[in-house]
PDB file of C-alpha atoms in Angstrom:
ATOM      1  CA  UNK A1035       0.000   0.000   0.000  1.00 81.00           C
ATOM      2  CA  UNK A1036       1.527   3.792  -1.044  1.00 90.00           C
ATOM      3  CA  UNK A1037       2.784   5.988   1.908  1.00 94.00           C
ATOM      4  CA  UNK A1038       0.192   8.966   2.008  1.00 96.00           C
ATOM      5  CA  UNK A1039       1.495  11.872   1.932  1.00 98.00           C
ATOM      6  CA  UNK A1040      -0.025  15.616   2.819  1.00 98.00           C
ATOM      7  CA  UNK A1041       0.667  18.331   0.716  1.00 98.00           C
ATOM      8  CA  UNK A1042      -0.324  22.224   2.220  1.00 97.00           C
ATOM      9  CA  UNK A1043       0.682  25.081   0.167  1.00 96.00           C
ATOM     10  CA  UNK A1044      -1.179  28.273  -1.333  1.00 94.00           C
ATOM     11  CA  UNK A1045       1.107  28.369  -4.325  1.00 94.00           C
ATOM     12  CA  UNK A1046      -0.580  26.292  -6.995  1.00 95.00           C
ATOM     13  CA  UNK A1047       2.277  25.667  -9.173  1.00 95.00           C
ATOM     14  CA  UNK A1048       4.712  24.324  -6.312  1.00 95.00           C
ATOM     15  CA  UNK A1049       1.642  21.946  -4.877  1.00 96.00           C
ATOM     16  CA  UNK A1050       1.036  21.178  -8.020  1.00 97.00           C
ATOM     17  CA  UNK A1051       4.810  20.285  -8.909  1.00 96.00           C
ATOM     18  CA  UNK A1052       5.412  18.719  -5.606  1.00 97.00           C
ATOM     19  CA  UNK A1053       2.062  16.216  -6.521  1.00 97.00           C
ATOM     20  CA  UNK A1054       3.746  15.305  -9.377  1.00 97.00           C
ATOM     21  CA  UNK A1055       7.014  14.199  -8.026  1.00 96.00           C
ATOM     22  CA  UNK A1056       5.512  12.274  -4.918  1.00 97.00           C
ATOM     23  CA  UNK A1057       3.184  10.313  -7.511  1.00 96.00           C
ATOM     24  CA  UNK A1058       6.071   9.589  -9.485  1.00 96.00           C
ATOM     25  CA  UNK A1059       7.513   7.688  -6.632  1.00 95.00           C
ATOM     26  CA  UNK A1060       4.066   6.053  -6.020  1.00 95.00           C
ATOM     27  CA  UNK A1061       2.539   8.223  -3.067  1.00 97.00           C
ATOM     28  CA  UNK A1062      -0.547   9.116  -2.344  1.00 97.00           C
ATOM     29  CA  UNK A1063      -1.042  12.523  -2.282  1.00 97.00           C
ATOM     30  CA  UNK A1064      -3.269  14.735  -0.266  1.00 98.00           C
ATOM     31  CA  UNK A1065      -3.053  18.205  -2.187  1.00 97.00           C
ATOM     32  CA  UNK A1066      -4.735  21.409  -0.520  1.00 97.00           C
ATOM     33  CA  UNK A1067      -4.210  24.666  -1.392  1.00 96.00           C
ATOM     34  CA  UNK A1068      -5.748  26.151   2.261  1.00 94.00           C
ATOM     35  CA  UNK A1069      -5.079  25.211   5.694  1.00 94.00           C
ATOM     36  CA  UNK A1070      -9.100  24.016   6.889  1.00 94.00           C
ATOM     37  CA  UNK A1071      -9.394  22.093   4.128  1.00 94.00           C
ATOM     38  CA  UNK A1072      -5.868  20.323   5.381  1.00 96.00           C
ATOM     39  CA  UNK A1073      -7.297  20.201   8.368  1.00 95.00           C
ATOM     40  CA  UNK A1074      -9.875  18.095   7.557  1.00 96.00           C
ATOM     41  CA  UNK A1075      -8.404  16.234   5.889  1.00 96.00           C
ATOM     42  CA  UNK A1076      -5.513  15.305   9.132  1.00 96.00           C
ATOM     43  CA  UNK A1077      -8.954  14.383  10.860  1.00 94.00           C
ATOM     44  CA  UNK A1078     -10.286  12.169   8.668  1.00 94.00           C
ATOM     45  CA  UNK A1079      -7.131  10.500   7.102  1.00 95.00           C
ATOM     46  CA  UNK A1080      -4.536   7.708   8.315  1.00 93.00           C
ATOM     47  CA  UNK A1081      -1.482   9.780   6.497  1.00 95.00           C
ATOM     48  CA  UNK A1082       2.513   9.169   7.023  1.00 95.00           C
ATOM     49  CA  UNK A1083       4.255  12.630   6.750  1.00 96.00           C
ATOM     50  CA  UNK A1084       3.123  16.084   5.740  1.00 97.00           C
ATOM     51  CA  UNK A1085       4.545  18.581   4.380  1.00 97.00           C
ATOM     52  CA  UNK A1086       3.699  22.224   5.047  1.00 96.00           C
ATOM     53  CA  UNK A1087       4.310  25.778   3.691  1.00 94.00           C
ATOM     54  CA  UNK A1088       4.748  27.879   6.764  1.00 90.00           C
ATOM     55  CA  UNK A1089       3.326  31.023   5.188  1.00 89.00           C
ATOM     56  CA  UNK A1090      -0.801  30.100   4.349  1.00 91.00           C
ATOM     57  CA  UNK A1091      -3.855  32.313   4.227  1.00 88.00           C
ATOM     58  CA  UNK A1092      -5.536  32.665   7.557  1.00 86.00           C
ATOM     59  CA  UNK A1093      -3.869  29.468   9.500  1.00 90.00           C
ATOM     60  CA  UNK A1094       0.037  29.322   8.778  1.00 91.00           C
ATOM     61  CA  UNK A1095       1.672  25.918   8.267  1.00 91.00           C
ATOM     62  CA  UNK A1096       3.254  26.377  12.187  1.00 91.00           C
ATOM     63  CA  UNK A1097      -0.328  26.155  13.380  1.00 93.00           C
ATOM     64  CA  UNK A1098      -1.118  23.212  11.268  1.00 95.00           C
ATOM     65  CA  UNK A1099       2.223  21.780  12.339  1.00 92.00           C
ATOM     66  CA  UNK A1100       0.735  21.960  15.978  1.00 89.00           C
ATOM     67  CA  UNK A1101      -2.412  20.300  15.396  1.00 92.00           C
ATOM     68  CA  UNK A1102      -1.258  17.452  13.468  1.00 92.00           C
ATOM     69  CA  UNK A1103       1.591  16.556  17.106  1.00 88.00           C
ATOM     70  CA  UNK A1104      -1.464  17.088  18.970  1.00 85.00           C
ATOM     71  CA  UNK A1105      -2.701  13.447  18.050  1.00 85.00           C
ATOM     72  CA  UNK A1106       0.188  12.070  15.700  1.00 86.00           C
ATOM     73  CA  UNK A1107       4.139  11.470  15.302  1.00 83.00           C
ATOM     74  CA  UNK A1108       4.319  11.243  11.844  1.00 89.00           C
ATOM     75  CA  UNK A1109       7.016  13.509  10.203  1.00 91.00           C
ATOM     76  CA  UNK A1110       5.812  16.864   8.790  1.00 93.00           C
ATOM     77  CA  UNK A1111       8.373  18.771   6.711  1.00 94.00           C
ATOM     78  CA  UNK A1112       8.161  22.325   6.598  1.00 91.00           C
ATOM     79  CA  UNK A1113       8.740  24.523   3.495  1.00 91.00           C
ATOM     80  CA  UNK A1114       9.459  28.187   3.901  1.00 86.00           C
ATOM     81  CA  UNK A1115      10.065  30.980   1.254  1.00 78.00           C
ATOM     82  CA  UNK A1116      11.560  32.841   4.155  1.00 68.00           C
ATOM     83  CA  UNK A1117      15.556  32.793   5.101  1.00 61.00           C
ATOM     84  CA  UNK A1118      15.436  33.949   8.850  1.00 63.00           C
ATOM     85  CA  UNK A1119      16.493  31.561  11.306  1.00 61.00           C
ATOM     86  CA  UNK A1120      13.513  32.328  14.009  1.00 66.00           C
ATOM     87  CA  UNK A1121      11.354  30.667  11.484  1.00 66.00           C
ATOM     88  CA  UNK A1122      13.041  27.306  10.878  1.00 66.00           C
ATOM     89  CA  UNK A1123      13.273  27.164  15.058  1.00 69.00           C
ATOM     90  CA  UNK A1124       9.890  27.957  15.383  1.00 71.00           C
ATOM     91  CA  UNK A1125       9.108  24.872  12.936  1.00 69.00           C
ATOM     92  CA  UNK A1126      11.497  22.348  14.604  1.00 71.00           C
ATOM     93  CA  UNK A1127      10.315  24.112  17.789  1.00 71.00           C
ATOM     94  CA  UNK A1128       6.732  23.060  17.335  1.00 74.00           C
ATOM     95  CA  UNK A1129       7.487  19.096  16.286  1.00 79.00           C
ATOM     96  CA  UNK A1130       8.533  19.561  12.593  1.00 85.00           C
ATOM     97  CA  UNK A1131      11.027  16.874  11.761  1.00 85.00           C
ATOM     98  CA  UNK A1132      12.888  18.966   8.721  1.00 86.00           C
ATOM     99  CA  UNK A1133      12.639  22.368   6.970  1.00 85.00           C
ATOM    100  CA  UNK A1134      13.562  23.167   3.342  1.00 88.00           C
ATOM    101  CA  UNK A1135      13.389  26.795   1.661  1.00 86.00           C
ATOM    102  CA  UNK A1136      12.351  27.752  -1.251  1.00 88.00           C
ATOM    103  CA  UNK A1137      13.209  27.395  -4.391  1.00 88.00           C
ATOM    104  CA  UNK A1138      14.294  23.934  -3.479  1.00 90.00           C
ATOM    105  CA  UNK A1139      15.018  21.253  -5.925  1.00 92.00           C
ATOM    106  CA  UNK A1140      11.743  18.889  -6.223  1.00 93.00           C
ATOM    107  CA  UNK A1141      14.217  15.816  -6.613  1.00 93.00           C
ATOM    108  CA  UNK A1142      15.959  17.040  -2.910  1.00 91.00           C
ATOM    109  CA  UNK A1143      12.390  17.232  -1.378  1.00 93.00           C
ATOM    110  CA  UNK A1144      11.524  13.380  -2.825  1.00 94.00           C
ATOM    111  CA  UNK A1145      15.150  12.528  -0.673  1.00 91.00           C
ATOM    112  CA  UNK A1146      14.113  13.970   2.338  1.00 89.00           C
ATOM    113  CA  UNK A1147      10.567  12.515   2.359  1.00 93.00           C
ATOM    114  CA  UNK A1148      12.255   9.013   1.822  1.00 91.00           C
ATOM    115  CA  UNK A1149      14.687   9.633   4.150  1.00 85.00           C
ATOM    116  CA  UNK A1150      11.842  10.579   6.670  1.00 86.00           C
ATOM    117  CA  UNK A1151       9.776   7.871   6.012  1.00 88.00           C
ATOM    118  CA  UNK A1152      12.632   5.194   6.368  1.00 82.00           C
ATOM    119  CA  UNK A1153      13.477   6.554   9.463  1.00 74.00           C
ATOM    120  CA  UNK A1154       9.313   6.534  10.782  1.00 76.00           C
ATOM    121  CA  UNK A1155       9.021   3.101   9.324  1.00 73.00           C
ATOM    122  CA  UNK A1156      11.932   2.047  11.195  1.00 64.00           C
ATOM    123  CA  UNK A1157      11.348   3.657  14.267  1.00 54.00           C
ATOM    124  CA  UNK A1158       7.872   2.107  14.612  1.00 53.00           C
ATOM    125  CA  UNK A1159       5.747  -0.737  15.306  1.00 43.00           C
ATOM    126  CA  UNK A1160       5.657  -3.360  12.502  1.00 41.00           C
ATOM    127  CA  UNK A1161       9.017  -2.157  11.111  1.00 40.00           C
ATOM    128  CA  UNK A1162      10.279  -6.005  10.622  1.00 37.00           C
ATOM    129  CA  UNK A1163      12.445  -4.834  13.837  1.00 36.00           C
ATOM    130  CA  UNK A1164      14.095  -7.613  16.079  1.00 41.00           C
ATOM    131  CA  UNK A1165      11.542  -8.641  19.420  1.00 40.00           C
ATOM    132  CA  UNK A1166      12.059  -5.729  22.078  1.00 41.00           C
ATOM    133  CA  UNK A1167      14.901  -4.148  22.272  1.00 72.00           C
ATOM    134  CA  UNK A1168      15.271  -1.827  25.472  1.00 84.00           C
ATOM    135  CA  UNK A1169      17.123   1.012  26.015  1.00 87.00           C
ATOM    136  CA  UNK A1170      17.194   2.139  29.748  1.00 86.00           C
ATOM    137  CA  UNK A1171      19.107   4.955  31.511  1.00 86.00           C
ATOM    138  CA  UNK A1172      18.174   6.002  35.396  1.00 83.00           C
ATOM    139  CA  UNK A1173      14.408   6.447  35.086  1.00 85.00           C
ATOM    140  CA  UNK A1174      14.222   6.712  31.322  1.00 87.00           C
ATOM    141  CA  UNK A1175      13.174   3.452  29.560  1.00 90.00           C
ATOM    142  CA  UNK A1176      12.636   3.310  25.449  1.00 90.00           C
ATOM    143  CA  UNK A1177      11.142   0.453  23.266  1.00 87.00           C
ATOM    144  CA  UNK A1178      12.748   0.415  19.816  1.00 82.00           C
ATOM    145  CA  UNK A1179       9.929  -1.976  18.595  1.00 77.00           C
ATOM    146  CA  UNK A1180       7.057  -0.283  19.745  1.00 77.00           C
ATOM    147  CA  UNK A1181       8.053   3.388  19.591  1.00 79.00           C
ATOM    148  CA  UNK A1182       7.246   3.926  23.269  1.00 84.00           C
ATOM    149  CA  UNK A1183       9.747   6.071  25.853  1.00 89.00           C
ATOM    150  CA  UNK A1184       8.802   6.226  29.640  1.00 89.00           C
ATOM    151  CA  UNK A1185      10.413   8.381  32.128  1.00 89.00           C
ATOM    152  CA  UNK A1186       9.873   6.856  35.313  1.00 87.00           C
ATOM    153  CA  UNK A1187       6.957   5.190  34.207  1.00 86.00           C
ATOM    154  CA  UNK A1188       5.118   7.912  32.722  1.00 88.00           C
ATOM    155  CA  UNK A1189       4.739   7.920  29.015  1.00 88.00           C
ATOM    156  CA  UNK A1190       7.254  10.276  27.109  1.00 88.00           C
ATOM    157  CA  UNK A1191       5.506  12.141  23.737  1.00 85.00           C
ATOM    158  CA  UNK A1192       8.374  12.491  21.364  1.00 85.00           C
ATOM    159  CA  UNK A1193       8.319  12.774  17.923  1.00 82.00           C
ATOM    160  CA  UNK A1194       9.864  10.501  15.312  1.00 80.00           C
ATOM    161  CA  UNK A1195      13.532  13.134  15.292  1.00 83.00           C
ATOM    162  CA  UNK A1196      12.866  13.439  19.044  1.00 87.00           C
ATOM    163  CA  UNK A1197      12.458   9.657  19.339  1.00 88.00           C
ATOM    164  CA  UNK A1198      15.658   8.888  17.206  1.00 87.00           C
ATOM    165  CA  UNK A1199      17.876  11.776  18.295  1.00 89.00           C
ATOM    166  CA  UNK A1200      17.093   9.885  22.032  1.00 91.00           C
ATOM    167  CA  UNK A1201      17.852   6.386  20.435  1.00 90.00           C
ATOM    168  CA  UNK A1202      21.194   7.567  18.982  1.00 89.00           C
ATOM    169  CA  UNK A1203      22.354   9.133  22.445  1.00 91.00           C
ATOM    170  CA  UNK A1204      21.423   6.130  24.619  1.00 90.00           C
ATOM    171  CA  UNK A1205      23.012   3.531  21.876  1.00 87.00           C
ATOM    172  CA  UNK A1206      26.175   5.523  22.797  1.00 87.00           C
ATOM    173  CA  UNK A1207      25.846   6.140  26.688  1.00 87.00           C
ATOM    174  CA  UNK A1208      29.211   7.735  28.295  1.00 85.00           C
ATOM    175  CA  UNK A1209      30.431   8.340  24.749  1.00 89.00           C
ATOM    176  CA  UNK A1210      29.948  11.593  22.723  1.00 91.00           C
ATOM    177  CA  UNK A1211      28.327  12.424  19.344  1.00 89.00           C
ATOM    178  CA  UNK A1212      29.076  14.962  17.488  1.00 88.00           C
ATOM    179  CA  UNK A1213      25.474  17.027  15.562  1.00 85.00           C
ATOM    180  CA  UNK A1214      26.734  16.206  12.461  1.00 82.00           C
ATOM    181  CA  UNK A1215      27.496  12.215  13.394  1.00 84.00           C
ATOM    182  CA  UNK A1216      24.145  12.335  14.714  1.00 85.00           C
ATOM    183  CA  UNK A1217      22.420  13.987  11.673  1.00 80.00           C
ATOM    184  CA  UNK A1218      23.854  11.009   8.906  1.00 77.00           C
ATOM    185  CA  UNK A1219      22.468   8.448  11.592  1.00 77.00           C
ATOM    186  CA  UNK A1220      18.827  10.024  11.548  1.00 76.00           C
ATOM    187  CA  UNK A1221      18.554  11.702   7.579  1.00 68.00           C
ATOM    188  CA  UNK A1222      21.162   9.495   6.325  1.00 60.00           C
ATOM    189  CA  UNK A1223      21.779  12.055   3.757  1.00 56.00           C
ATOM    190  CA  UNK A1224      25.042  14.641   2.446  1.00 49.00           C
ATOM    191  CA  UNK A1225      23.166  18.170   3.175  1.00 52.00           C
ATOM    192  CA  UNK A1226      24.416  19.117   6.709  1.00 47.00           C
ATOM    193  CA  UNK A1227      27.055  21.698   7.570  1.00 49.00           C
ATOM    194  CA  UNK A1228      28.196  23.638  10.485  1.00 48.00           C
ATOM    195  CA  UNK A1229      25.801  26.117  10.450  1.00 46.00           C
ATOM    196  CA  UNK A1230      22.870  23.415  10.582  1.00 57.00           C
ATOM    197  CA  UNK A1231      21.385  24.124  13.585  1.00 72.00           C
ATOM    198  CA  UNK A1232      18.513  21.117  13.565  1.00 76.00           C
ATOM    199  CA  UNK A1233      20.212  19.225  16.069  1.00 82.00           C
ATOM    200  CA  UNK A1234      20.734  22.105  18.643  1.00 84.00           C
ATOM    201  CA  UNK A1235      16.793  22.906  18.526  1.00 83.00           C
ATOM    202  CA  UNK A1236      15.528  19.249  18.417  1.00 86.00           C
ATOM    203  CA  UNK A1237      17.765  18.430  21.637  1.00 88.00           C
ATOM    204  CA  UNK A1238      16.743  22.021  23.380  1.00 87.00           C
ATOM    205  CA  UNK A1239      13.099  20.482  22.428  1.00 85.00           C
ATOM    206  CA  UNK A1240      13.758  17.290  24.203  1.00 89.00           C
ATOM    207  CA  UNK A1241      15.812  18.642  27.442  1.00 88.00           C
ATOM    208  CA  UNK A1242      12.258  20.284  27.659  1.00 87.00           C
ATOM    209  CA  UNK A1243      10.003  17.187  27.815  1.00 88.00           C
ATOM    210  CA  UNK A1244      12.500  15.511  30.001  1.00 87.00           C
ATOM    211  CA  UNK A1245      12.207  18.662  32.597  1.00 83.00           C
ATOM    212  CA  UNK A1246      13.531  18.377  35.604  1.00 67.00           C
ATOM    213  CA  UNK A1247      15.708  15.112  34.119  1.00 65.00           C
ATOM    214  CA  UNK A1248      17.457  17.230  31.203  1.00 63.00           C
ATOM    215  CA  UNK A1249      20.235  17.070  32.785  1.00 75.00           C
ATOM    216  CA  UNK A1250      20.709  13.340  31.408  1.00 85.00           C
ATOM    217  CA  UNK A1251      21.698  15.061  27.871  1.00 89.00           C
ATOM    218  CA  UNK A1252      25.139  16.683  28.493  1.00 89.00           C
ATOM    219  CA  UNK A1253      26.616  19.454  25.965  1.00 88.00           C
ATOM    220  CA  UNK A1254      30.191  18.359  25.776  1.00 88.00           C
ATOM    221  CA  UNK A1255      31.026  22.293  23.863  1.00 86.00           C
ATOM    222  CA  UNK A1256      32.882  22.113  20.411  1.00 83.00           C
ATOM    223  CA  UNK A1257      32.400  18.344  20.258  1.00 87.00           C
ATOM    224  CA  UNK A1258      28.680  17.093  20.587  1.00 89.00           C
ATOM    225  CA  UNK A1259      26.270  15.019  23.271  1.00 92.00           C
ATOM    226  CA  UNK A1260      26.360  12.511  25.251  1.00 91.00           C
ATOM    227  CA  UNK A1261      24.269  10.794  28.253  1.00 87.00           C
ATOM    228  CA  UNK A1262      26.325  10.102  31.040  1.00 75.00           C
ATOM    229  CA  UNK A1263      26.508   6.344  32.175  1.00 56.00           C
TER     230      UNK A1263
END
């Protein structure tokens, strides 16, 4: 069965070109031009990743964004004509999984959504995964199978980057990783560099649903993360 995948933006000719890609790769494609249309169509649909233009008529693509981790942990990609900085946080901020601006090459797009959805599929029940695999640290226990993270005992909400970034850390307890080590793990693709900042605001974003316990994800400056054993 085709991945189904949600397409938001006001500018006909990119939905429109977008579409066309995706269904040359064999997704589904949910195309909207308006956000309460999209909306609708998060309610009543079983999708696998979205992707988002940040600047819509009326509802943006950040508010969208926020509805759809309300109830799901799908990856949503977020495209923005914009350059500034505040607005890719604000996206990876709010539970986006990746950001690309625009113009962007269609055939860079189609990598990140497979990259995304090889990462979800992996990440997630019915993967073909081995039986449970555990992955516990003082309090903080994660299922790789079943895509389920307790912190003493209370259910975690991450989403998928959250989920893997977390994965990645506590496969390498006591040692450190480096953003850009831990980027290739998770995208498994050649476009970081230094300036990327998608690490720093996905593990800001987790120290804050770990609260009080953030202080199991140490900064080791100039060289990357690590959770101390």
């Amino acid at each position: 069965m085709p991945e189904k995948i949600l397409v938001v933006d006001d500018e006909r000719e990119i939905a429109d070109l977008v579409e066309l890609y995706l269904k040359n790769e064999d997704y589904q494609v949910y195309k909207f031009y308006t956000a309460p249309e999209a909306l609708a169509c998060i309610e009543s649909t079983e999708l696998d990743l979205a992707i988002l233009d940040v600047m819509l008529p009326g509802t943006s693509g950040f508010a969208i964004c926020q509805k759809i981790r309300e109830q799901h942990t799908y990856p949503v990609i977020m495209l923005t004509a914009k350059v500034e900085e505040t607005d890719k946080i604000t996206g990876l901020t709010l539970g986006a999984d990746d950001y690309i601006t625009k113009p962007f090459r269609p055939l860079e797009l189609v990598a990140r959504v497979k990259a995304q959805l090889r990462r979800y599929k992996r990440y997630n029940p019915g993967a073909g995964l081995p039986e449970a695999e555990n992955l516990e640290y003082a309090g903080l226990c994660m299922n790789v199978k079943t895509h389920q993270c307790l912190l003493n005992e209370a259910p975690l909400i991450l989403t998928p980057t959250e989920f893997s970034i977390l994965r990645v850390l506590l496969e390498n307890k006591g040692q450190v990783v480096s953003g850009e080590e831990i980027f290739h793990k998770i995208w498994q693709d050649e476009y970081y560099t230094k300036s990327n900042n998608t690490i720093t605001v996905h593990i800001r974003h987790l120290r804050e649903k770990l609260g009080e316990s953030a202080g199991y994800i140490k900064t080791i400056w100039g060289v990357g993360y690590k959770i101390e054993t």
